[in-house]
């Protein structure tokens, strides 16, 4: 998708071992801001970003997604991001979605991972903080007039929302 849409500026919520950030950099993204909280897991990514020669394009922040959103907005970066990938703490999805909408340029794309959550979101007998948060963000996005959406049932479900 990064290559297809010519995305240059990307924000990623939830970096884990850095695979998606690496893939986006190799696909042509020139500035990727990664928000995570784990030095242990992201250090794995840093190693491979360096090996691939893309570490200079990736700005890893370990103070979490909300702090990254606030910092970018305070730096005047509203409306400058092409793509947002949300795959972090599920209870934070709503805040990351709202922050992404502020940071995205018109036509920018938000990718929300794990929206099927193993089918639990469709089962009313299932609940829990993560399940309830994903169920809520799915309902919100489906009814959000600020975006056009498409959900693809690959892996654990990927919601794509294009900012109008």
CSV table of N, CA and C in Angstrom, one decimal:
chain,number,residue,atom,x,y,z
A,1,UNK,N,0.8,-1.2,0.0
A,1,UNK,CA,0.0,0.0,0.0
A,1,UNK,C,0.9,1.3,0.0
A,2,UNK,N,2.0,1.2,0.7
A,2,UNK,CA,2.9,2.4,0.7
A,2,UNK,C,3.3,2.7,-0.7
A,3,UNK,N,3.7,1.7,-1.4
A,3,UNK,CA,4.2,1.9,-2.8
A,3,UNK,C,3.1,2.3,-3.7
A,4,UNK,N,1.9,1.6,-3.6
A,4,UNK,CA,0.8,1.9,-4.4
A,4,UNK,C,0.3,3.3,-4.3
A,5,UNK,N,0.2,3.8,-3.1
A,5,UNK,CA,-0.3,5.2,-2.9
A,5,UNK,C,0.8,6.3,-2.9
A,6,UNK,N,2.1,5.8,-3.0
A,6,UNK,CA,3.2,6.8,-3.0
A,6,UNK,C,3.3,7.5,-1.6
A,7,UNK,N,3.0,6.8,-0.6
A,7,UNK,CA,3.1,7.4,0.8
A,7,UNK,C,4.5,7.7,1.1
A,8,UNK,N,4.8,8.8,1.6
A,8,UNK,CA,6.1,9.2,2.1
A,8,UNK,C,6.2,9.4,3.6
A,9,UNK,N,5.2,10.0,4.2
A,9,UNK,CA,5.1,10.2,5.6
A,9,UNK,C,4.2,9.2,6.2
A,10,UNK,N,4.7,8.5,7.2
A,10,UNK,CA,3.9,7.4,7.8
A,10,UNK,C,4.0,7.5,9.3
A,11,UNK,N,2.9,7.2,10.0
A,11,UNK,CA,3.0,7.0,11.5
A,11,UNK,C,2.5,5.6,11.8
A,12,UNK,N,3.2,5.0,12.7
A,12,UNK,CA,2.9,3.6,13.1
A,12,UNK,C,2.7,3.5,14.6
A,13,UNK,N,1.6,3.0,15.0
A,13,UNK,CA,1.3,2.8,16.5
A,13,UNK,C,1.5,1.3,16.7
A,14,UNK,N,2.5,0.9,17.5
A,14,UNK,CA,2.8,-0.5,17.8
A,14,UNK,C,3.9,-1.0,16.8
A,15,UNK,N,5.1,-1.0,17.2
A,15,UNK,CA,6.2,-1.3,16.3
A,15,UNK,C,6.7,-2.7,16.4
A,16,UNK,N,6.6,-3.3,17.7
A,16,UNK,CA,7.0,-4.6,18.0
A,16,UNK,C,8.4,-4.8,17.5
A,17,UNK,N,8.7,-5.8,16.6
A,17,UNK,CA,10.1,-6.0,16.2
A,17,UNK,C,10.5,-5.3,14.9
A,18,UNK,N,9.6,-4.3,14.5
A,18,UNK,CA,10.0,-3.4,13.4
A,18,UNK,C,9.8,-3.9,12.0
A,19,UNK,N,9.1,-5.0,11.8
A,19,UNK,CA,9.0,-5.6,10.5
A,19,UNK,C,8.1,-4.7,9.6
A,20,UNK,N,7.0,-4.2,10.1
A,20,UNK,CA,6.2,-3.3,9.2
A,20,UNK,C,6.9,-2.0,8.9
A,21,UNK,N,7.6,-1.4,9.9
A,21,UNK,CA,8.3,-0.2,9.6
A,21,UNK,C,9.4,-0.4,8.5
A,22,UNK,N,10.1,-1.5,8.7
A,22,UNK,CA,11.1,-1.9,7.7
A,22,UNK,C,10.4,-2.1,6.3
A,23,UNK,N,9.3,-2.8,6.2
A,23,UNK,CA,8.6,-3.0,4.9
A,23,UNK,C,8.2,-1.6,4.3
A,24,UNK,N,7.7,-0.7,5.2
A,24,UNK,CA,7.2,0.5,4.7
A,24,UNK,C,8.4,1.4,4.2
A,25,UNK,N,9.5,1.3,4.9
A,25,UNK,CA,10.7,2.1,4.4
A,25,UNK,C,11.2,1.5,3.1
A,26,UNK,N,11.3,0.2,3.0
A,26,UNK,CA,11.7,-0.4,1.7
A,26,UNK,C,10.8,-0.1,0.6
A,27,UNK,N,9.5,0.1,0.9
A,27,UNK,CA,8.5,0.4,-0.1
A,27,UNK,C,8.5,1.9,-0.6
A,28,UNK,N,9.3,2.7,0.1
A,28,UNK,CA,9.5,4.1,-0.3
A,28,UNK,C,9.1,5.2,0.7
A,29,UNK,N,8.6,4.8,1.8
A,29,UNK,CA,8.3,5.8,2.8
A,29,UNK,C,9.6,6.5,3.3
A,30,UNK,N,9.6,7.8,3.3
A,30,UNK,CA,10.9,8.5,3.6
A,30,UNK,C,10.9,9.0,5.1
A,31,UNK,N,9.8,9.1,5.7
A,31,UNK,CA,9.7,9.5,7.1
A,31,UNK,C,8.7,8.6,7.9
A,32,UNK,N,9.1,7.8,8.7
A,32,UNK,CA,8.2,6.9,9.5
A,32,UNK,C,8.4,7.2,10.9
A,33,UNK,N,7.3,7.6,11.6
A,33,UNK,CA,7.4,7.9,13.0
A,33,UNK,C,6.7,6.7,13.7
A,34,UNK,N,7.5,6.0,14.5
A,34,UNK,CA,7.0,4.8,15.2
A,34,UNK,C,6.8,5.1,16.7
A,35,UNK,N,5.6,4.7,17.1
A,35,UNK,CA,5.2,4.9,18.5
A,35,UNK,C,5.1,3.5,19.2
A,36,UNK,N,5.9,3.3,20.2
A,36,UNK,CA,5.8,2.1,21.0
A,36,UNK,C,6.3,2.4,22.4
A,37,UNK,N,6.3,1.3,23.3
A,37,UNK,CA,6.8,1.5,24.6
A,37,UNK,C,7.8,0.5,25.0
A,38,UNK,N,8.2,-0.5,24.1
A,38,UNK,CA,9.1,-1.5,24.5
A,38,UNK,C,10.4,-1.4,23.8
A,39,UNK,N,11.4,-1.1,24.6
A,39,UNK,CA,12.8,-1.0,24.1
A,39,UNK,C,13.3,-2.4,23.7
A,40,UNK,N,12.9,-3.4,24.5
A,40,UNK,CA,13.4,-4.7,24.3
A,40,UNK,C,13.0,-5.2,22.9
A,41,UNK,N,11.7,-5.1,22.5
A,41,UNK,CA,11.3,-5.6,21.2
A,41,UNK,C,11.7,-4.7,20.1
A,42,UNK,N,11.7,-3.4,20.2
A,42,UNK,CA,12.0,-2.5,19.1
A,42,UNK,C,13.5,-2.5,18.9
A,43,UNK,N,14.3,-2.9,19.8
A,43,UNK,CA,15.8,-3.0,19.6
A,43,UNK,C,16.0,-4.0,18.5
A,44,UNK,N,15.2,-5.0,18.4
A,44,UNK,CA,15.3,-6.0,17.3
A,44,UNK,C,15.1,-5.3,15.9
A,45,UNK,N,14.1,-4.5,15.9
A,45,UNK,CA,13.8,-3.7,14.7
A,45,UNK,C,15.0,-2.8,14.3
A,46,UNK,N,15.5,-2.1,15.3
A,46,UNK,CA,16.6,-1.1,15.0
A,46,UNK,C,17.8,-1.8,14.3
A,47,UNK,N,18.1,-3.0,14.8
A,47,UNK,CA,19.2,-3.8,14.2
A,47,UNK,C,18.9,-4.0,12.7
A,48,UNK,N,17.7,-4.4,12.3
A,48,UNK,CA,17.4,-4.7,10.9
A,48,UNK,C,17.2,-3.5,10.1
A,49,UNK,N,16.7,-2.4,10.7
A,49,UNK,CA,16.6,-1.1,10.0
A,49,UNK,C,18.0,-0.7,9.6
A,50,UNK,N,19.0,-0.8,10.5
A,50,UNK,CA,20.4,-0.4,10.1
A,50,UNK,C,20.9,-1.3,9.0
A,51,UNK,N,20.8,-2.6,9.2
A,51,UNK,CA,21.3,-3.6,8.2
A,51,UNK,C,20.7,-3.2,6.8
A,52,UNK,N,19.4,-2.8,6.7
A,52,UNK,CA,18.8,-2.5,5.4
A,52,UNK,C,19.1,-1.1,4.9
A,53,UNK,N,19.7,-0.3,5.8
A,53,UNK,CA,20.1,1.0,5.3
A,53,UNK,C,19.0,2.0,5.4
A,54,UNK,N,18.0,1.8,6.2
A,54,UNK,CA,16.8,2.7,6.3
A,54,UNK,C,16.6,3.3,7.7
A,55,UNK,N,17.5,3.1,8.6
A,55,UNK,CA,17.4,3.6,10.0
A,55,UNK,C,17.2,5.1,10.0
A,56,UNK,N,17.8,5.8,9.1
A,56,UNK,CA,17.7,7.2,9.1
A,56,UNK,C,16.3,7.7,8.7
A,57,UNK,N,15.5,6.9,8.2
A,57,UNK,CA,14.1,7.2,7.8
A,57,UNK,C,13.1,6.9,8.9
A,58,UNK,N,13.5,6.3,10.0
A,58,UNK,CA,12.6,5.8,11.0
A,58,UNK,C,12.9,6.5,12.3
A,59,UNK,N,11.9,7.2,12.8
A,59,UNK,CA,12.0,7.9,14.1
A,59,UNK,C,11.2,7.1,15.1
A,60,UNK,N,11.9,6.4,15.9
A,60,UNK,CA,11.3,5.5,17.0
A,60,UNK,C,11.1,6.3,18.3
A,61,UNK,N,9.9,6.4,18.8
A,61,UNK,CA,9.6,7.0,20.0
A,61,UNK,C,9.0,6.0,21.0
A,62,UNK,N,9.6,5.9,22.2
A,62,UNK,CA,9.2,4.9,23.2
A,62,UNK,C,8.3,5.5,24.3
A,63,UNK,N,7.6,6.6,24.0
A,63,UNK,CA,6.8,7.2,25.1
A,63,UNK,C,5.3,7.0,24.8
A,64,UNK,N,5.0,6.1,23.8
A,64,UNK,CA,3.6,5.7,23.5
A,64,UNK,C,2.9,6.6,22.5
A,65,UNK,N,1.8,6.1,22.0
A,65,UNK,CA,1.1,6.8,20.9
A,65,UNK,C,0.6,8.1,21.2
A,66,UNK,N,0.0,8.3,22.4
A,66,UNK,CA,-0.6,9.6,22.7
A,66,UNK,C,0.4,10.7,22.8
A,67,UNK,N,1.5,10.4,23.4
A,67,UNK,CA,2.6,11.4,23.5
A,67,UNK,C,3.1,11.7,22.1
A,68,UNK,N,3.2,10.8,21.2
A,68,UNK,CA,3.7,11.0,19.8
A,68,UNK,C,2.7,11.9,19.1
A,69,UNK,N,1.4,11.6,19.2
A,69,UNK,CA,0.4,12.4,18.6
A,69,UNK,C,0.5,13.9,19.0
A,70,UNK,N,0.6,14.0,20.4
A,70,UNK,CA,0.6,15.4,20.9
A,70,UNK,C,1.9,16.1,20.4
A,71,UNK,N,3.0,15.4,20.4
A,71,UNK,CA,4.2,16.1,19.9
A,71,UNK,C,4.1,16.5,18.5
A,72,UNK,N,3.6,15.6,17.6
A,72,UNK,CA,3.5,16.0,16.2
A,72,UNK,C,2.5,17.1,16.0
A,73,UNK,N,1.4,17.1,16.7
A,73,UNK,CA,0.5,18.2,16.5
A,73,UNK,C,1.0,19.5,17.0
A,74,UNK,N,1.7,19.5,18.2
A,74,UNK,CA,2.4,20.7,18.7
A,74,UNK,C,3.5,21.2,17.8
A,75,UNK,N,4.0,20.3,17.0
A,75,UNK,CA,5.1,20.7,16.0
A,75,UNK,C,4.5,21.2,14.7
A,76,UNK,N,3.2,21.4,14.6
A,76,UNK,CA,2.5,21.9,13.4
A,76,UNK,C,2.4,20.9,12.3
A,77,UNK,N,2.4,19.6,12.6
A,77,UNK,CA,2.4,18.5,11.6
A,77,UNK,C,1.0,18.0,11.3
A,78,UNK,N,-0.1,18.7,11.7
A,78,UNK,CA,-1.4,18.3,11.3
A,78,UNK,C,-1.6,18.3,9.8
A,79,UNK,N,-2.2,17.3,9.3
A,79,UNK,CA,-2.5,17.3,7.8
A,79,UNK,C,-1.3,16.9,7.0
A,80,UNK,N,-0.2,16.4,7.5
A,80,UNK,CA,1.0,16.1,6.8
A,80,UNK,C,1.3,14.6,6.6
A,81,UNK,N,0.6,13.7,7.2
A,81,UNK,CA,0.9,12.3,7.1
A,81,UNK,C,0.1,11.6,6.1
A,82,UNK,N,0.7,10.7,5.3
A,82,UNK,CA,0.0,10.0,4.2
A,82,UNK,C,-0.7,8.7,4.7
A,83,UNK,N,-0.1,8.0,5.7
A,83,UNK,CA,-0.6,6.7,6.1
A,83,UNK,C,-0.4,6.5,7.6
A,84,UNK,N,-1.4,6.0,8.2
A,84,UNK,CA,-1.2,5.6,9.6
A,84,UNK,C,-1.5,4.1,9.8
A,85,UNK,N,-0.7,3.4,10.5
A,85,UNK,CA,-0.9,2.0,10.8
A,85,UNK,C,-1.0,1.8,12.3
A,86,UNK,N,-2.2,1.3,12.7
A,86,UNK,CA,-2.5,1.2,14.1
A,86,UNK,C,-2.6,-0.3,14.4
A,87,UNK,N,-1.6,-0.7,15.3
A,87,UNK,CA,-1.5,-2.1,15.7
A,87,UNK,C,-0.8,-2.2,17.0
A,88,UNK,N,-1.3,-1.4,18.0
A,88,UNK,CA,-0.7,-1.4,19.3
A,88,UNK,C,-1.7,-1.8,20.4
A,89,UNK,N,-1.7,-1.3,21.6
A,89,UNK,CA,-2.6,-1.7,22.6
A,89,UNK,C,-4.0,-1.4,22.1
A,90,UNK,N,-4.8,-2.4,22.2
A,90,UNK,CA,-6.2,-2.3,21.6
A,90,UNK,C,-7.1,-1.2,22.3
A,91,UNK,N,-6.9,-1.0,23.6
A,91,UNK,CA,-7.7,0.0,24.3
A,91,UNK,C,-7.2,1.4,23.9
A,92,UNK,N,-6.1,1.5,23.2
A,92,UNK,CA,-5.7,2.8,22.7
A,92,UNK,C,-6.1,3.1,21.3
A,93,UNK,N,-6.8,2.2,20.6
A,93,UNK,CA,-7.1,2.3,19.2
A,93,UNK,C,-7.9,3.6,19.0
A,94,UNK,N,-8.9,3.9,19.8
A,94,UNK,CA,-9.7,5.1,19.5
A,94,UNK,C,-8.9,6.4,19.6
A,95,UNK,N,-8.0,6.5,20.5
A,95,UNK,CA,-7.2,7.7,20.6
A,95,UNK,C,-6.2,7.8,19.4
A,96,UNK,N,-5.7,6.6,19.0
A,96,UNK,CA,-4.8,6.6,17.8
A,96,UNK,C,-5.5,6.9,16.5
A,97,UNK,N,-6.8,6.5,16.4
A,97,UNK,CA,-7.6,6.8,15.3
A,97,UNK,C,-7.9,8.3,15.2
A,98,UNK,N,-8.3,8.8,16.3
A,98,UNK,CA,-8.6,10.3,16.3
A,98,UNK,C,-7.4,11.1,16.0
A,99,UNK,N,-6.3,10.7,16.6
A,99,UNK,CA,-5.0,11.4,16.4
A,99,UNK,C,-4.6,11.3,14.9
A,100,UNK,N,-4.8,10.1,14.4
A,100,UNK,CA,-4.4,9.9,13.0
A,100,UNK,C,-5.2,10.8,12.1
A,101,UNK,N,-6.5,10.9,12.3
A,101,UNK,CA,-7.4,11.8,11.5
A,101,UNK,C,-6.8,13.2,11.5
A,102,UNK,N,-6.3,13.7,12.6
A,102,UNK,CA,-5.8,15.0,12.7
A,102,UNK,C,-4.5,15.1,11.9
A,103,UNK,N,-3.7,14.1,12.0
A,103,UNK,CA,-2.3,14.1,11.4
A,103,UNK,C,-2.4,13.9,9.9
A,104,UNK,N,-3.4,13.1,9.4
A,104,UNK,CA,-3.5,12.7,8.0
A,104,UNK,C,-3.8,13.9,7.1
A,105,UNK,N,-3.3,13.9,5.9
A,105,UNK,CA,-3.7,14.8,4.8
A,105,UNK,C,-5.0,14.2,4.2
A,106,UNK,N,-5.8,15.1,3.6
A,106,UNK,CA,-7.0,14.6,2.9
A,106,UNK,C,-6.6,13.5,1.9
A,107,UNK,N,-7.3,12.4,1.9
A,107,UNK,CA,-7.0,11.2,1.0
A,107,UNK,C,-6.0,10.3,1.7
A,108,UNK,N,-5.5,10.6,2.9
A,108,UNK,CA,-4.6,9.8,3.6
A,108,UNK,C,-5.3,8.5,4.1
A,109,UNK,N,-4.6,7.5,4.4
A,109,UNK,CA,-5.2,6.2,4.8
A,109,UNK,C,-4.8,5.8,6.2
A,110,UNK,N,-5.8,5.3,6.9
A,110,UNK,CA,-5.6,4.7,8.2
A,110,UNK,C,-5.8,3.2,8.1
A,111,UNK,N,-4.8,2.4,8.5
A,111,UNK,CA,-4.9,1.0,8.6
A,111,UNK,C,-5.1,0.6,10.0
A,112,UNK,N,-6.1,-0.2,10.4
A,112,UNK,CA,-6.4,-0.6,11.7
A,112,UNK,C,-6.3,-2.1,11.7
A,113,UNK,N,-5.3,-2.7,12.4
A,113,UNK,CA,-5.1,-4.1,12.4
A,113,UNK,C,-6.0,-4.8,13.5
A,114,UNK,N,-6.2,-6.1,13.3
A,114,UNK,CA,-6.8,-7.0,14.2
A,114,UNK,C,-8.3,-6.7,14.5
A,115,UNK,N,-9.0,-6.2,13.5
A,115,UNK,CA,-10.4,-5.8,13.7
A,115,UNK,C,-11.4,-6.9,13.8
A,116,UNK,N,-10.9,-8.1,13.4
A,116,UNK,CA,-11.8,-9.3,13.6
A,116,UNK,C,-11.6,-10.0,15.0
A,117,UNK,N,-10.4,-9.8,15.5
A,117,UNK,CA,-10.0,-10.3,16.8
A,117,UNK,C,-10.4,-11.7,17.1
A,118,UNK,N,-10.0,-12.6,16.1
A,118,UNK,CA,-10.3,-14.0,16.2
A,118,UNK,C,-11.7,-14.3,16.2
A,119,UNK,N,-12.6,-13.4,15.7
A,119,UNK,CA,-14.0,-13.6,15.7
A,119,UNK,C,-14.7,-13.2,16.9
A,120,UNK,N,-14.0,-12.8,18.0
A,120,UNK,CA,-14.6,-12.5,19.2
A,120,UNK,C,-15.5,-11.2,19.1
A,121,UNK,N,-15.1,-10.3,18.2
A,121,UNK,CA,-15.9,-9.0,18.1
A,121,UNK,C,-17.3,-9.3,17.6
A,122,UNK,N,-17.5,-10.4,16.9
A,122,UNK,CA,-18.8,-10.8,16.4
A,122,UNK,C,-19.6,-11.7,17.4
A,123,UNK,N,-19.0,-12.1,18.4
A,123,UNK,CA,-19.7,-13.0,19.4
A,123,UNK,C,-20.1,-12.2,20.6
A,124,UNK,N,-21.4,-11.9,20.8
A,124,UNK,CA,-21.8,-11.1,21.9
A,124,UNK,C,-21.6,-11.7,23.3
A,125,UNK,N,-21.2,-13.0,23.3
A,125,UNK,CA,-20.9,-13.6,24.6
A,125,UNK,C,-19.4,-13.3,25.0
A,126,UNK,N,-18.6,-12.8,24.1
A,126,UNK,CA,-17.2,-12.5,24.4
A,126,UNK,C,-17.1,-11.0,24.8
A,127,UNK,N,-16.3,-10.8,25.9
A,127,UNK,CA,-16.0,-9.4,26.2
A,127,UNK,C,-14.6,-9.4,26.9
A,128,UNK,N,-14.2,-8.2,27.2
A,128,UNK,CA,-12.9,-8.0,27.8
A,128,UNK,C,-12.5,-6.7,27.3
A,129,UNK,N,-11.5,-6.1,27.9
A,129,UNK,CA,-11.0,-4.7,27.5
A,129,UNK,C,-10.7,-4.6,26.1
A,130,UNK,N,-9.8,-5.6,25.6
A,130,UNK,CA,-9.4,-5.5,24.2
A,130,UNK,C,-10.6,-5.8,23.2
A,131,UNK,N,-11.3,-6.8,23.5
A,131,UNK,CA,-12.5,-7.2,22.6
A,131,UNK,C,-13.4,-6.0,22.5
A,132,UNK,N,-13.8,-5.4,23.7
A,132,UNK,CA,-14.7,-4.3,23.7
A,132,UNK,C,-14.2,-3.1,23.0
A,133,UNK,N,-12.9,-2.8,23.1
A,133,UNK,CA,-12.3,-1.7,22.5
A,133,UNK,C,-12.3,-1.9,21.0
A,134,UNK,N,-12.0,-3.0,20.5
A,134,UNK,CA,-12.0,-3.3,19.0
A,134,UNK,C,-13.4,-3.2,18.5
A,135,UNK,N,-14.4,-3.8,19.2
A,135,UNK,CA,-15.8,-3.8,18.8
A,135,UNK,C,-16.2,-2.3,18.7
A,136,UNK,N,-15.8,-1.5,19.7
A,136,UNK,CA,-16.2,0.0,19.7
A,136,UNK,C,-15.6,0.7,18.5
A,137,UNK,N,-14.3,0.5,18.3
A,137,UNK,CA,-13.7,1.2,17.2
A,137,UNK,C,-14.2,0.8,15.8
A,138,UNK,N,-14.5,-0.5,15.7
A,138,UNK,CA,-15.2,-0.9,14.4
A,138,UNK,C,-16.5,-0.2,14.2
A,139,UNK,N,-17.3,-0.1,15.2
A,139,UNK,CA,-18.6,0.5,15.1
A,139,UNK,C,-18.4,2.0,14.8
A,140,UNK,N,-17.5,2.6,15.5
A,140,UNK,CA,-17.2,4.1,15.2
A,140,UNK,C,-16.8,4.3,13.8
A,141,UNK,N,-15.9,3.5,13.3
A,141,UNK,CA,-15.3,3.8,11.9
A,141,UNK,C,-16.4,3.5,10.9
A,142,UNK,N,-17.2,2.5,11.1
A,142,UNK,CA,-18.3,2.2,10.1
A,142,UNK,C,-19.3,3.4,10.0
A,143,UNK,N,-19.5,4.1,11.1
A,143,UNK,CA,-20.5,5.2,11.1
A,143,UNK,C,-19.8,6.6,11.0
A,144,UNK,N,-18.5,6.6,10.7
A,144,UNK,CA,-17.8,7.9,10.7
A,144,UNK,C,-17.8,8.5,9.3
A,145,UNK,N,-18.5,9.7,9.2
A,145,UNK,CA,-18.7,10.4,7.9
A,145,UNK,C,-17.4,11.1,7.5
A,146,UNK,N,-16.3,11.0,8.3
A,146,UNK,CA,-15.1,11.7,7.9
A,146,UNK,C,-14.2,10.8,7.0
A,147,UNK,N,-14.6,9.5,6.9
A,147,UNK,CA,-13.8,8.5,6.1
A,147,UNK,C,-14.7,7.7,5.2
A,148,UNK,N,-14.0,7.1,4.2
A,148,UNK,CA,-14.6,6.0,3.4
A,148,UNK,C,-13.8,4.7,3.9
A,149,UNK,N,-14.5,3.6,4.0
A,149,UNK,CA,-13.9,2.4,4.5
A,149,UNK,C,-14.0,1.2,3.7
A,150,UNK,N,-13.1,0.3,4.0
A,150,UNK,CA,-13.1,-1.1,3.4
A,150,UNK,C,-12.4,-2.0,4.5
A,151,UNK,N,-13.1,-3.1,4.8
A,151,UNK,CA,-12.5,-4.0,5.7
A,151,UNK,C,-12.1,-5.3,4.9
A,152,UNK,N,-10.9,-5.7,5.0
A,152,UNK,CA,-10.5,-6.9,4.3
A,152,UNK,C,-10.2,-8.0,5.4
A,153,UNK,N,-10.8,-9.2,5.1
A,153,UNK,CA,-10.7,-10.2,6.1
A,153,UNK,C,-9.4,-11.1,6.0
A,154,UNK,N,-8.2,-10.4,5.8
A,154,UNK,CA,-7.0,-11.1,5.8
A,154,UNK,C,-6.4,-11.2,7.2
A,155,UNK,N,-5.7,-12.3,7.5
A,155,UNK,CA,-5.2,-12.5,8.8
A,155,UNK,C,-6.3,-12.3,9.9
A,156,UNK,N,-6.1,-11.3,10.7
A,156,UNK,CA,-7.1,-11.1,11.8
A,156,UNK,C,-8.0,-9.8,11.5
A,157,UNK,N,-8.1,-9.5,10.2
A,157,UNK,CA,-8.9,-8.4,9.8
A,157,UNK,C,-8.1,-7.0,9.7
A,158,UNK,N,-8.3,-6.3,8.6
A,158,UNK,CA,-7.6,-5.0,8.4
A,158,UNK,C,-8.7,-4.0,7.9
A,159,UNK,N,-8.9,-3.0,8.7
A,159,UNK,CA,-9.8,-2.0,8.4
A,159,UNK,C,-9.0,-0.9,7.7
A,160,UNK,N,-9.5,-0.4,6.5
A,160,UNK,CA,-8.8,0.7,5.8
A,160,UNK,C,-9.8,1.8,5.8
A,161,UNK,N,-9.4,3.0,6.3
A,161,UNK,CA,-10.2,4.1,6.3
A,161,UNK,C,-9.5,5.3,5.6
A,162,UNK,N,-10.1,5.8,4.5
A,162,UNK,CA,-9.5,6.9,3.8
A,162,UNK,C,-10.1,8.2,4.2
A,163,UNK,N,-9.3,9.1,4.7
A,163,UNK,CA,-9.8,10.4,5.2
A,163,UNK,C,-10.4,11.2,4.0
A,164,UNK,N,-11.6,11.7,4.2
A,164,UNK,CA,-12.2,12.6,3.1
A,164,UNK,C,-11.6,14.0,3.2
